[in-house]
Amino acid sequence: MRSSIKVKSSLFLAILLIGTVFGLSLLILKGIHENQKKQTEDMLAQQSKLANVYVKQVYLSQTSENPDDFFKRYGFEIARQIGIISSLHITIYNMSGNIVGDSLPLETTTNKDIKDTLQYGLKGKTVYQEANEILNYFAPIYNTNKQIGVVQFDYSLTKNNEFYNEIIKLFIKIGLIIIFLSFIIGYFFFNSLVNNILKLRKVTEEIKSGQYPNHSILNRNDELGYLSQAIYFMSNEIQKNIKGMQQEKDNLQLAVDKLEILEQQQKHFIGSITHEFKTPLTVIRAYIDLLDMYADDPKLIEEAIENIGKESHRLYEMVEKILKLAELEKYDFELNKERIDVKELLEDYCQRMKGKITKFGLTIQTNFLPAIIYIDKESFTLIFMNLLDNAIKYNKTNGNIIVSNEIKNNIVLISIRDTGIGIPTSVIDKIFEPFYTVNKDRSRLSGGSGLGLALTKDLIEKQNGTITVESHEGVGSNFIISFPKID
């Protein structure tokens, strides 16, 4: 189980503070102890010098005496005087290690453990030892040029030890207070940092689950603030990349769907074009077979020529329209747009088609307003001629065609209305599909292939136009095309 960063930081802070205070306390206590030791040594060394000076003075005043006699006579007095000067218990030993002077003879107790230490003093060395809070300090004493004994200073360490123990207690109290206060201050400081880190961690978890921040998490001017800005920038980039990938995925899915639709349309197109080609070819083939059998029949020959001509013309028109439609869908051919006056162009087209209209026993009514549109003239000719030709083909005997235009909301609307057979409401949405015809027999008689409206719709949409149909079966149809008007 992973430990919380708060627990780890708090534990680290506590250990660091305790270790620091403990280490500093040890160093300071060691310094105090060494200072006490040095002061004691210096003081006892000074006392030993004074003792030597005093011994030399007394000894010089009694030059006839040897050291043993000298100590027998003056040893206890010398010890008493040095004790008064130093305020310490003084013991004097001769070179044999025997006590020859004591400043407090009634309180003298023999310490058996000093024998080895005394031997160093008898060899002219200054030594000391501690026992039961008493420092036994041994220093050689000399006459003018020769060691004649050893002086022992008994220095009580009680006050030093009491002072040292008081310092330890003071350090414990102060140390605990410092640790507590430092821990509280440090805890709040580190807790603030930890909380910021936890915020960053929470945001990274949210980013992992797809939730992205809309602003920087921390408002700081240090490394955590920089990290916060970096996470925010990173999340934005991730979000952009994911959106881009999702968009690419959607585009790919649309492309796949479109390809599937195109595949179906291609199959339908191939099936339809095969069927449409087969019909006129069947007629042509049939007349060829009849001519082989009845080559001398003038009436058959005349009929064959007429029908073969019609069917071959139908095939030609079908191929032309298929090529035009394929060119529009596949190659998006160039359009040479220009400013044209709708009124002038429509009047010209209607005039051209008057002969065919009259031939079919129809009448035409026109009502045109001046309007300028920006369009490819050749495409507009094909659009209008296809719609007008359909109004002729699918009209009734003695029927009427009304062609007009109007302007609404800066849009030019052109209407081609007929009084023909009309279109059932259920199939209006299908009439712009390639090879779709409402009346198969009527289309075959008129040479229709079902490609005209599909081609017309493509041409209109490629020039920012629209086409709609209003029709009811038996009462005629109204095709309305629109283009943006320009000034």
Tab-separated table of C-alpha atoms in Angstrom:
chain	number	residue	atom	x	y	z
A	1	MET	CA	0.000	0.000	0.000
A	2	ARG	CA	1.421	3.351	-1.059
A	3	SER	CA	2.019	5.898	1.705
A	4	SER	CA	0.514	9.356	1.374
A	5	ILE	CA	2.919	12.151	0.509
A	6	LYS	CA	1.508	14.051	3.491
A	7	VAL	CA	2.511	11.237	5.852
A	8	LYS	CA	5.931	10.928	4.247
A	9	SER	CA	6.595	14.683	4.383
A	10	SER	CA	5.404	14.936	8.015
A	11	LEU	CA	7.518	11.959	9.067
A	12	PHE	CA	10.541	13.327	7.222
A	13	LEU	CA	10.071	16.750	8.830
A	14	ALA	CA	9.789	15.235	12.333
A	15	ILE	CA	12.895	13.065	11.871
A	16	LEU	CA	14.825	16.007	10.397
A	17	LEU	CA	13.924	18.335	13.286
A	18	ILE	CA	14.622	15.738	15.998
A	19	GLY	CA	17.906	14.776	14.360
A	20	THR	CA	18.948	18.422	13.947
A	21	VAL	CA	18.088	19.434	17.517
A	22	PHE	CA	19.632	16.257	18.948
A	23	GLY	CA	22.817	16.675	16.911
A	24	LEU	CA	23.202	20.356	17.808
A	25	SER	CA	22.537	19.577	21.472
A	26	LEU	CA	25.231	16.893	21.507
A	27	LEU	CA	27.729	19.250	19.894
A	28	ILE	CA	26.941	22.076	22.325
A	29	LEU	CA	26.996	19.789	25.381
A	30	LYS	CA	30.275	18.350	24.228
A	31	GLY	CA	31.630	21.882	23.905
A	32	ILE	CA	30.436	22.769	27.417
A	33	HIS	CA	31.993	19.604	28.825
A	34	GLU	CA	35.297	20.279	27.073
A	35	ASN	CA	35.237	23.879	28.287
A	36	GLN	CA	34.607	22.786	31.895
A	37	LYS	CA	37.422	20.271	31.622
A	38	LYS	CA	39.833	22.851	30.233
A	39	GLN	CA	38.919	25.413	32.891
A	40	THR	CA	39.414	22.815	35.633
A	41	GLU	CA	42.762	21.730	34.190
A	42	ASP	CA	43.938	25.326	33.842
A	43	MET	CA	42.860	26.160	37.378
A	44	LEU	CA	44.560	23.086	38.885
A	45	ALA	CA	47.674	23.689	36.810
A	46	GLN	CA	47.779	27.230	38.186
A	47	GLN	CA	47.333	25.886	41.728
A	48	SER	CA	50.141	23.400	41.205
A	49	LYS	CA	52.447	26.249	40.132
A	50	LEU	CA	51.535	28.222	43.237
A	51	ALA	CA	52.134	25.133	45.350
A	52	ASN	CA	55.603	24.685	43.806
A	53	VAL	CA	56.436	28.341	44.437
A	54	TYR	CA	55.376	28.036	48.058
A	55	VAL	CA	57.322	24.769	48.567
A	56	LYS	CA	60.461	26.288	47.024
A	57	GLN	CA	60.224	29.316	49.284
A	58	VAL	CA	59.905	27.170	52.411
A	59	TYR	CA	62.586	24.761	51.244
A	60	LEU	CA	65.088	27.526	50.473
A	61	SER	CA	64.632	28.917	53.921
A	62	GLN	CA	65.745	25.504	55.325
A	63	THR	CA	68.567	24.527	52.981
A	64	SER	CA	70.344	22.300	55.479
A	65	GLU	CA	67.521	19.800	55.595
A	66	ASN	CA	67.068	16.889	53.156
A	67	PRO	CA	63.613	16.267	51.583
A	68	ASP	CA	62.526	13.582	54.052
A	69	ASP	CA	63.393	15.694	57.077
A	70	PHE	CA	61.908	18.715	55.367
A	71	PHE	CA	58.539	17.012	54.900
A	72	LYS	CA	58.568	15.544	58.420
A	73	ARG	CA	58.982	18.991	59.795
A	74	TYR	CA	56.916	21.159	57.413
A	75	GLY	CA	54.811	18.718	55.355
A	76	PHE	CA	51.480	19.160	57.150
A	77	GLU	CA	51.954	22.910	57.458
A	78	ILE	CA	52.734	23.244	53.769
A	79	ALA	CA	49.619	21.155	52.948
A	80	ARG	CA	47.488	23.319	55.227
A	81	GLN	CA	48.769	26.589	53.710
A	82	ILE	CA	48.326	25.400	50.128
A	83	GLY	CA	44.814	24.199	51.066
A	84	ILE	CA	44.018	27.673	52.425
A	85	ILE	CA	45.323	29.310	49.245
A	86	SER	CA	43.510	26.953	46.853
A	87	SER	CA	40.443	26.175	49.008
A	88	LEU	CA	40.976	22.525	48.100
A	89	HIS	CA	41.860	19.382	49.995
A	90	ILE	CA	45.647	18.993	49.635
A	91	THR	CA	47.708	15.850	50.149
A	92	ILE	CA	51.518	15.753	49.808
A	93	TYR	CA	53.514	12.614	49.085
A	94	ASN	CA	57.279	12.082	49.328
A	95	MET	CA	59.197	10.208	46.654
A	96	SER	CA	58.414	6.937	48.401
A	97	GLY	CA	54.704	7.491	47.863
A	98	ASN	CA	53.980	8.064	51.550
A	99	ILE	CA	51.750	10.842	52.775
A	100	VAL	CA	53.833	13.543	54.393
A	101	GLY	CA	51.248	16.328	54.472
A	102	ASP	CA	47.450	16.690	54.577
A	103	SER	CA	45.375	19.891	54.765
A	104	LEU	CA	42.503	17.984	56.380
A	105	PRO	CA	44.130	15.132	58.295
A	106	LEU	CA	41.010	14.218	60.215
A	107	GLU	CA	39.002	13.669	56.975
A	108	THR	CA	41.681	11.802	55.121
A	109	THR	CA	40.591	8.615	53.520
A	110	THR	CA	42.952	6.406	51.686
A	111	ASN	CA	41.942	5.794	48.112
A	112	LYS	CA	43.441	2.545	46.977
A	113	ASP	CA	42.740	3.375	43.308
A	114	ILE	CA	45.183	6.291	43.241
A	115	LYS	CA	48.303	4.161	43.657
A	116	ASP	CA	48.836	3.638	39.900
A	117	THR	CA	48.039	7.263	39.117
A	118	LEU	CA	50.434	8.422	41.892
A	119	GLN	CA	53.276	6.483	40.250
A	120	TYR	CA	52.973	8.751	37.163
A	121	GLY	CA	53.206	11.788	39.440
A	122	LEU	CA	56.329	10.402	41.138
A	123	LYS	CA	57.882	10.158	37.654
A	124	GLY	CA	57.460	13.911	37.151
A	125	LYS	CA	54.201	13.795	35.189
A	126	THR	CA	51.033	15.772	35.807
A	127	VAL	CA	48.057	13.386	35.837
A	128	TYR	CA	44.503	13.201	37.176
A	129	GLN	CA	41.653	10.785	37.631
A	130	GLU	CA	37.961	11.020	38.496
A	131	ALA	CA	36.241	9.020	41.218
A	132	ASN	CA	32.866	9.642	42.899
A	133	GLU	CA	32.582	13.210	41.536
A	134	ILE	CA	36.099	13.984	42.834
A	135	LEU	CA	38.942	14.913	40.522
A	136	ASN	CA	42.295	13.754	41.970
A	137	TYR	CA	44.941	15.947	40.397
A	138	PHE	CA	48.615	14.984	40.882
A	139	ALA	CA	51.489	17.367	40.141
A	140	PRO	CA	55.178	16.981	40.946
A	141	ILE	CA	56.763	19.442	43.403
A	142	TYR	CA	60.361	20.510	43.252
A	143	ASN	CA	63.013	22.122	45.386
A	144	THR	CA	65.382	24.294	43.379
A	145	ASN	CA	66.227	21.667	40.746
A	146	LYS	CA	64.968	18.269	41.876
A	147	GLN	CA	61.590	16.611	42.381
A	148	ILE	CA	61.004	16.005	46.032
A	149	GLY	CA	57.414	14.793	46.031
A	150	VAL	CA	53.883	15.026	44.634
A	151	VAL	CA	51.032	17.301	45.590
A	152	GLN	CA	47.433	16.008	45.224
A	153	PHE	CA	44.530	18.385	44.722
A	154	ASP	CA	41.055	16.926	45.348
A	155	TYR	CA	38.642	19.001	43.253
A	156	SER	CA	34.917	18.410	43.651
A	157	LEU	CA	33.057	18.017	40.335
A	158	THR	CA	29.630	18.243	41.935
A	159	LYS	CA	28.925	21.817	40.824
A	160	ASN	CA	30.240	21.120	37.338
A	161	ASN	CA	28.039	18.047	37.044
A	162	GLU	CA	25.027	19.908	38.438
A	163	PHE	CA	25.586	22.706	35.922
A	164	TYR	CA	25.995	20.177	33.119
A	165	ASN	CA	22.798	18.345	34.122
A	166	GLU	CA	20.894	21.645	34.285
A	167	ILE	CA	22.111	22.464	30.801
A	168	ILE	CA	20.899	19.062	29.598
A	169	LYS	CA	17.451	19.661	31.107
A	170	LEU	CA	17.355	23.156	29.591
A	171	PHE	CA	18.306	21.740	26.208
A	172	ILE	CA	15.585	19.102	26.477
A	173	LYS	CA	12.940	21.751	27.241
A	174	ILE	CA	14.146	24.190	24.609
A	175	GLY	CA	14.669	21.370	22.127
A	176	LEU	CA	11.119	20.085	22.598
A	177	ILE	CA	9.715	23.610	22.202
A	178	ILE	CA	11.819	24.218	19.084
A	179	ILE	CA	10.863	20.843	17.612
A	180	PHE	CA	7.167	21.476	18.308
A	181	LEU	CA	7.108	25.015	16.917
A	182	SER	CA	9.321	24.129	13.950
A	183	PHE	CA	7.172	21.093	13.204
A	184	ILE	CA	3.968	23.170	13.263
A	185	ILE	CA	5.455	25.871	11.016
A	186	GLY	CA	7.094	23.325	8.728
A	187	TYR	CA	3.942	21.206	8.644
A	188	PHE	CA	1.794	24.091	7.416
A	189	PHE	CA	4.449	25.062	4.868
A	190	PHE	CA	4.928	21.534	3.556
A	191	ASN	CA	1.193	20.871	3.790
A	192	SER	CA	0.603	23.799	1.431
A	193	LEU	CA	3.117	22.362	-1.033
A	194	VAL	CA	1.665	18.874	-0.671
A	195	ASN	CA	-1.892	20.168	-1.230
A	196	ASN	CA	-0.736	21.876	-4.426
A	197	ILE	CA	0.950	18.666	-5.572
A	198	LEU	CA	-2.242	16.731	-4.791
A	199	LYS	CA	-4.216	19.264	-6.858
A	200	LEU	CA	-1.883	18.650	-9.782
A	201	ARG	CA	-2.262	14.914	-9.288
A	202	LYS	CA	-6.069	15.231	-9.255
A	203	VAL	CA	-5.972	17.212	-12.493
A	204	THR	CA	-3.771	14.588	-14.155
A	205	GLU	CA	-6.281	11.911	-13.089
A	206	GLU	CA	-9.089	14.009	-14.588
A	207	ILE	CA	-7.107	14.453	-17.818
A	208	LYS	CA	-6.615	10.683	-17.928
A	209	SER	CA	-10.400	10.224	-17.701
A	210	GLY	CA	-11.045	12.827	-20.422
A	211	GLN	CA	-11.842	15.894	-18.262
A	212	TYR	CA	-9.644	18.834	-19.252
A	213	PRO	CA	-9.089	22.005	-17.148
A	214	ASN	CA	-10.126	25.352	-18.627
A	215	HIS	CA	-7.526	27.343	-16.676
A	216	SER	CA	-4.182	26.925	-14.897
A	217	ILE	CA	-4.577	25.005	-11.623
A	218	LEU	CA	-2.065	26.935	-9.456
A	219	ASN	CA	-1.319	30.641	-9.397
A	220	ARG	CA	2.305	30.534	-8.247
A	221	ASN	CA	5.594	32.011	-9.439
A	222	ASP	CA	7.752	28.998	-8.634
A	223	GLU	CA	8.426	25.551	-10.098
A	224	LEU	CA	4.966	24.281	-9.078
A	225	GLY	CA	3.368	27.218	-10.893
A	226	TYR	CA	5.470	26.435	-13.968
A	227	LEU	CA	4.454	22.768	-13.723
A	228	SER	CA	0.803	23.823	-13.432
A	229	GLN	CA	1.097	25.946	-16.575
A	230	ALA	CA	2.826	23.072	-18.374
A	231	ILE	CA	0.046	20.630	-17.387
A	232	TYR	CA	-2.610	23.115	-18.566
A	233	PHE	CA	-0.811	23.612	-21.888
A	234	MET	CA	-0.302	19.872	-22.254
A	235	SER	CA	-3.993	19.177	-21.545
A	236	ASN	CA	-4.997	21.729	-24.200
A	237	GLU	CA	-2.708	20.092	-26.736
A	238	ILE	CA	-4.025	16.635	-25.836
A	239	GLN	CA	-7.587	17.908	-26.143
A	240	LYS	CA	-6.827	19.459	-29.547
A	241	ASN	CA	-5.151	16.274	-30.748
A	242	ILE	CA	-8.041	14.119	-29.531
A	243	LYS	CA	-10.549	16.435	-31.196
A	244	GLY	CA	-8.465	16.338	-34.359
A	245	MET	CA	-8.284	12.543	-34.205
A	246	GLN	CA	-12.038	12.363	-33.556
A	247	GLN	CA	-12.637	14.688	-36.486
A	248	GLU	CA	-10.398	12.534	-38.652
A	249	LYS	CA	-12.260	9.471	-37.435
A	250	ASP	CA	-15.596	11.098	-38.246
A	251	ASN	CA	-14.289	12.148	-41.648
A	252	LEU	CA	-13.048	8.639	-42.309
A	253	GLN	CA	-16.390	7.220	-41.219
A	254	LEU	CA	-18.187	9.659	-43.506
A	255	ALA	CA	-15.840	8.701	-46.316
A	256	VAL	CA	-16.504	5.010	-45.661
A	257	ASP	CA	-20.259	5.633	-45.555
A	258	LYS	CA	-20.064	7.694	-48.717
A	259	LEU	CA	-18.012	5.008	-50.436
A	260	GLU	CA	-20.625	2.437	-49.457
A	261	ILE	CA	-23.356	4.693	-50.827
A	262	LEU	CA	-21.318	5.323	-53.976
A	263	GLU	CA	-20.760	1.603	-54.341
A	264	GLN	CA	-24.512	1.026	-54.183
A	265	GLN	CA	-25.105	3.915	-56.556
A	266	GLN	CA	-22.471	2.525	-58.900
A	267	LYS	CA	-24.118	-0.875	-58.900
A	268	HIS	CA	-27.504	0.764	-59.458
A	269	PHE	CA	-26.006	3.034	-62.148
A	270	ILE	CA	-24.387	0.125	-63.985
A	271	GLY	CA	-27.592	-1.894	-63.754
A	272	SER	CA	-29.705	1.025	-64.942
A	273	ILE	CA	-27.407	2.041	-67.788
A	274	THR	CA	-27.175	-1.592	-68.910
A	275	HIS	CA	-30.956	-1.808	-68.970
A	276	GLU	CA	-31.338	1.570	-70.701
A	277	PHE	CA	-28.751	0.665	-73.338
A	278	LYS	CA	-30.270	-2.757	-73.837
A	279	THR	CA	-33.739	-1.406	-74.767
A	280	PRO	CA	-32.734	0.658	-77.864
A	281	LEU	CA	-30.144	-1.921	-78.859
A	282	THR	CA	-32.818	-4.626	-78.710
A	283	VAL	CA	-35.012	-2.565	-81.043
A	284	ILE	CA	-32.118	-1.961	-83.446
A	285	ARG	CA	-31.140	-5.637	-83.366
A	286	ALA	CA	-34.734	-6.695	-84.003
A	287	TYR	CA	-35.043	-4.491	-87.098
A	288	ILE	CA	-31.678	-5.751	-88.386
A	289	ASP	CA	-32.926	-9.336	-88.065
A	290	LEU	CA	-36.184	-8.411	-89.838
A	291	LEU	CA	-34.272	-6.733	-92.677
A	292	ASP	CA	-32.196	-9.878	-93.099
A	293	MET	CA	-35.407	-11.887	-93.518
A	294	TYR	CA	-37.450	-9.327	-95.506
A	295	ALA	CA	-34.907	-7.250	-97.328
A	296	ASP	CA	-37.316	-6.577	-100.217
A	297	ASP	CA	-40.132	-5.087	-98.089
A	298	PRO	CA	-40.110	-1.301	-98.760
A	299	LYS	CA	-42.486	-0.534	-95.874
A	300	LEU	CA	-40.319	-2.507	-93.440
A	301	ILE	CA	-37.202	-0.756	-94.675
A	302	GLU	CA	-38.811	2.675	-94.176
A	303	GLU	CA	-40.049	1.709	-90.718
A	304	ALA	CA	-36.669	0.232	-89.791
A	305	ILE	CA	-34.790	3.341	-90.887
A	306	GLU	CA	-37.122	5.578	-88.877
A	307	ASN	CA	-37.004	3.488	-85.687
A	308	ILE	CA	-33.301	2.668	-85.894
A	309	GLY	CA	-32.665	6.413	-86.306
A	310	LYS	CA	-34.789	7.213	-83.248
A	311	GLU	CA	-33.125	4.563	-81.096
A	312	SER	CA	-29.600	5.489	-82.212
A	313	HIS	CA	-30.391	9.159	-81.489
A	314	ARG	CA	-31.656	8.128	-78.071
A	315	LEU	CA	-28.440	6.176	-77.465
A	316	TYR	CA	-26.391	9.175	-78.559
A	317	GLU	CA	-28.213	11.552	-76.225
A	318	MET	CA	-27.925	9.048	-73.397
A	319	VAL	CA	-24.169	8.707	-73.876
A	320	GLU	CA	-23.769	12.500	-74.041
A	321	LYS	CA	-25.687	13.001	-70.813
A	322	ILE	CA	-23.837	10.168	-69.031
A	323	LEU	CA	-20.505	11.667	-70.047
A	324	LYS	CA	-21.630	15.112	-68.902
A	325	LEU	CA	-22.883	13.731	-65.581
A	326	ALA	CA	-19.668	11.761	-65.019
A	327	GLU	CA	-17.661	14.865	-65.856
A	328	LEU	CA	-19.566	16.881	-63.252
A	329	GLU	CA	-19.342	14.251	-60.492
A	330	LYS	CA	-15.807	13.058	-61.060
A	331	TYR	CA	-13.807	15.910	-62.490
A	332	ASP	CA	-15.738	18.980	-61.289
A	333	PHE	CA	-15.151	20.665	-64.634
A	334	GLU	CA	-14.372	24.372	-64.900
A	335	LEU	CA	-17.224	26.856	-65.073
A	336	ASN	CA	-16.734	30.120	-66.951
A	337	LYS	CA	-19.002	32.364	-64.920
A	338	GLU	CA	-20.142	35.754	-66.182
A	339	ARG	CA	-22.804	38.390	-65.538
A	340	ILE	CA	-25.977	37.617	-67.517
A	341	ASP	CA	-29.395	39.218	-67.725
A	342	VAL	CA	-31.983	36.538	-66.941
A	343	LYS	CA	-34.760	38.304	-68.854
A	344	GLU	CA	-32.836	38.512	-72.136
A	345	LEU	CA	-31.595	34.934	-71.927
A	346	LEU	CA	-34.985	33.403	-71.027
A	347	GLU	CA	-36.756	35.301	-73.810
A	348	ASP	CA	-34.168	33.996	-76.282
A	349	TYR	CA	-34.510	30.372	-75.093
A	350	CYS	CA	-38.304	30.455	-75.195
A	351	GLN	CA	-38.206	31.877	-78.703
A	352	ARG	CA	-35.908	29.052	-79.812
A	353	MET	CA	-38.245	26.385	-78.423
A	354	LYS	CA	-41.455	27.874	-79.929
A	355	GLY	CA	-41.257	25.585	-82.977
A	356	LYS	CA	-41.155	22.428	-80.861
A	357	ILE	CA	-43.874	23.776	-78.553
A	358	THR	CA	-46.146	24.445	-81.542
A	359	LYS	CA	-45.319	21.026	-83.023
A	360	PHE	CA	-46.706	19.341	-79.895
A	361	GLY	CA	-49.833	21.557	-79.946
A	362	LEU	CA	-48.855	23.518	-76.826
A	363	THR	CA	-48.858	27.199	-75.918
A	364	ILE	CA	-46.350	29.151	-73.858
A	365	GLN	CA	-46.800	32.206	-71.636
A	366	THR	CA	-43.873	34.252	-70.361
A	367	ASN	CA	-43.428	36.999	-67.803
A	368	PHE	CA	-39.846	38.108	-67.185
A	369	LEU	CA	-38.280	40.776	-64.968
A	370	PRO	CA	-34.758	42.172	-65.503
A	371	ALA	CA	-32.285	40.516	-63.086
A	372	ILE	CA	-28.529	39.978	-63.147
A	373	ILE	CA	-26.978	36.683	-61.960
A	374	TYR	CA	-23.377	35.405	-62.018
A	375	ILE	CA	-23.354	32.029	-63.770
A	376	ASP	CA	-21.814	29.869	-66.490
A	377	LYS	CA	-23.897	30.676	-69.577
A	378	GLU	CA	-23.490	27.253	-71.202
A	379	SER	CA	-24.562	25.479	-68.003
A	380	PHE	CA	-27.554	27.828	-67.572
A	381	THR	CA	-28.602	27.083	-71.151
A	382	LEU	CA	-28.470	23.347	-70.502
A	383	ILE	CA	-30.386	23.744	-67.199
A	384	PHE	CA	-33.234	25.774	-68.675
A	385	MET	CA	-33.458	23.787	-71.909
A	386	ASN	CA	-33.699	20.479	-69.988
A	387	LEU	CA	-36.512	21.803	-67.796
A	388	LEU	CA	-38.381	23.376	-70.730
A	389	ASP	CA	-37.947	20.211	-72.788
A	390	ASN	CA	-39.437	18.150	-69.916
A	391	ALA	CA	-42.365	20.568	-69.727
A	392	ILE	CA	-42.991	19.837	-73.422
A	393	LYS	CA	-42.459	16.046	-73.244
A	394	TYR	CA	-44.654	15.422	-70.212
A	395	ASN	CA	-47.445	17.874	-71.042
A	396	LYS	CA	-50.956	17.065	-72.272
A	397	THR	CA	-52.402	17.751	-75.682
A	398	ASN	CA	-53.402	21.434	-76.011
A	399	GLY	CA	-51.575	22.010	-72.760
A	400	ASN	CA	-49.909	25.176	-71.580
A	401	ILE	CA	-46.414	26.160	-70.352
A	402	ILE	CA	-45.857	29.196	-68.111
A	403	VAL	CA	-42.333	30.539	-67.679
A	404	SER	CA	-41.686	33.473	-65.347
A	405	ASN	CA	-39.201	34.923	-62.876
A	406	GLU	CA	-39.347	37.045	-59.734
A	407	ILE	CA	-36.964	38.485	-57.124
A	408	LYS	CA	-37.342	37.714	-53.395
A	409	ASN	CA	-34.809	38.594	-50.689
A	410	ASN	CA	-32.116	39.252	-53.297
A	411	ILE	CA	-32.712	35.808	-54.852
A	412	VAL	CA	-33.805	35.321	-58.479
A	413	LEU	CA	-36.542	32.655	-58.725
A	414	ILE	CA	-37.271	31.137	-62.169
A	415	SER	CA	-40.459	29.051	-62.562
A	416	ILE	CA	-41.203	26.566	-65.389
A	417	ARG	CA	-44.803	25.409	-64.944
A	418	ASP	CA	-46.664	22.906	-67.155
A	419	THR	CA	-50.196	21.470	-67.289
A	420	GLY	CA	-49.017	17.948	-67.948
A	421	ILE	CA	-49.310	14.543	-66.285
A	422	GLY	CA	-47.709	15.648	-63.004
A	423	ILE	CA	-45.585	13.679	-60.559
A	424	PRO	CA	-46.926	11.487	-57.734
A	425	THR	CA	-46.048	12.948	-54.328
A	426	SER	CA	-44.478	9.640	-53.225
A	427	VAL	CA	-41.738	9.790	-55.871
A	428	ILE	CA	-40.912	13.522	-56.008
A	429	ASP	CA	-37.690	12.919	-53.969
A	430	LYS	CA	-36.485	10.308	-56.482
A	431	ILE	CA	-36.846	12.214	-59.759
A	432	PHE	CA	-33.318	13.688	-59.481
A	433	GLU	CA	-31.697	10.232	-59.282
A	434	PRO	CA	-29.935	9.031	-62.458
A	435	PHE	CA	-32.126	6.837	-64.724
A	436	TYR	CA	-35.241	7.338	-62.623
A	437	THR	CA	-38.374	7.995	-64.702
A	438	VAL	CA	-41.915	8.408	-63.390
A	439	ASN	CA	-43.630	7.035	-66.510
A	440	LYS	CA	-41.487	4.402	-68.229
A	441	ASP	CA	-43.718	4.136	-71.336
A	442	ARG	CA	-43.930	7.912	-71.768
A	443	SER	CA	-40.158	8.246	-71.332
A	444	ARG	CA	-39.482	5.538	-73.896
A	445	LEU	CA	-41.794	7.181	-76.434
A	446	SER	CA	-40.250	10.583	-75.861
A	447	GLY	CA	-36.690	9.295	-75.832
A	448	GLY	CA	-36.145	10.114	-72.148
A	449	SER	CA	-33.318	8.373	-70.298
A	450	GLY	CA	-33.863	9.628	-66.750
A	451	LEU	CA	-30.554	11.509	-66.757
A	452	GLY	CA	-31.728	15.043	-67.575
A	453	LEU	CA	-32.922	16.043	-64.110
A	454	ALA	CA	-29.878	14.464	-62.403
A	455	LEU	CA	-27.597	16.476	-64.699
A	456	THR	CA	-29.694	19.618	-64.194
A	457	LYS	CA	-29.566	19.340	-60.373
A	458	ASP	CA	-25.775	18.874	-60.394
A	459	LEU	CA	-25.269	21.910	-62.644
A	460	ILE	CA	-27.517	24.085	-60.463
A	461	GLU	CA	-25.874	23.098	-57.155
A	462	LYS	CA	-22.364	23.583	-58.512
A	463	GLN	CA	-23.279	27.233	-59.138
A	464	ASN	CA	-24.743	27.917	-55.671
A	465	GLY	CA	-28.302	27.444	-56.849
A	466	THR	CA	-31.261	25.343	-55.729
A	467	ILE	CA	-34.091	23.474	-57.458
A	468	THR	CA	-37.489	22.512	-55.996
A	469	VAL	CA	-40.597	20.854	-57.411
A	470	GLU	CA	-44.298	21.496	-56.808
A	471	SER	CA	-46.424	18.841	-58.444
A	472	HIS	CA	-49.579	16.767	-58.139
A	473	GLU	CA	-50.396	13.798	-60.286
A	474	GLY	CA	-52.639	14.772	-63.234
A	475	VAL	CA	-52.478	18.548	-62.763
A	476	GLY	CA	-48.966	19.393	-63.909
A	477	SER	CA	-45.612	20.303	-62.345
A	478	ASN	CA	-43.805	23.501	-61.398
A	479	PHE	CA	-39.959	23.445	-61.322
A	480	ILE	CA	-38.479	26.413	-59.465
A	481	ILE	CA	-34.775	27.211	-59.696
A	482	SER	CA	-33.037	29.980	-57.769
A	483	PHE	CA	-29.724	31.837	-57.983
A	484	PRO	CA	-28.250	34.733	-55.964
A	485	LYS	CA	-28.938	38.140	-57.535
A	486	ILE	CA	-26.029	40.540	-58.007
A	487	ASP	CA	-26.078	44.290	-58.536
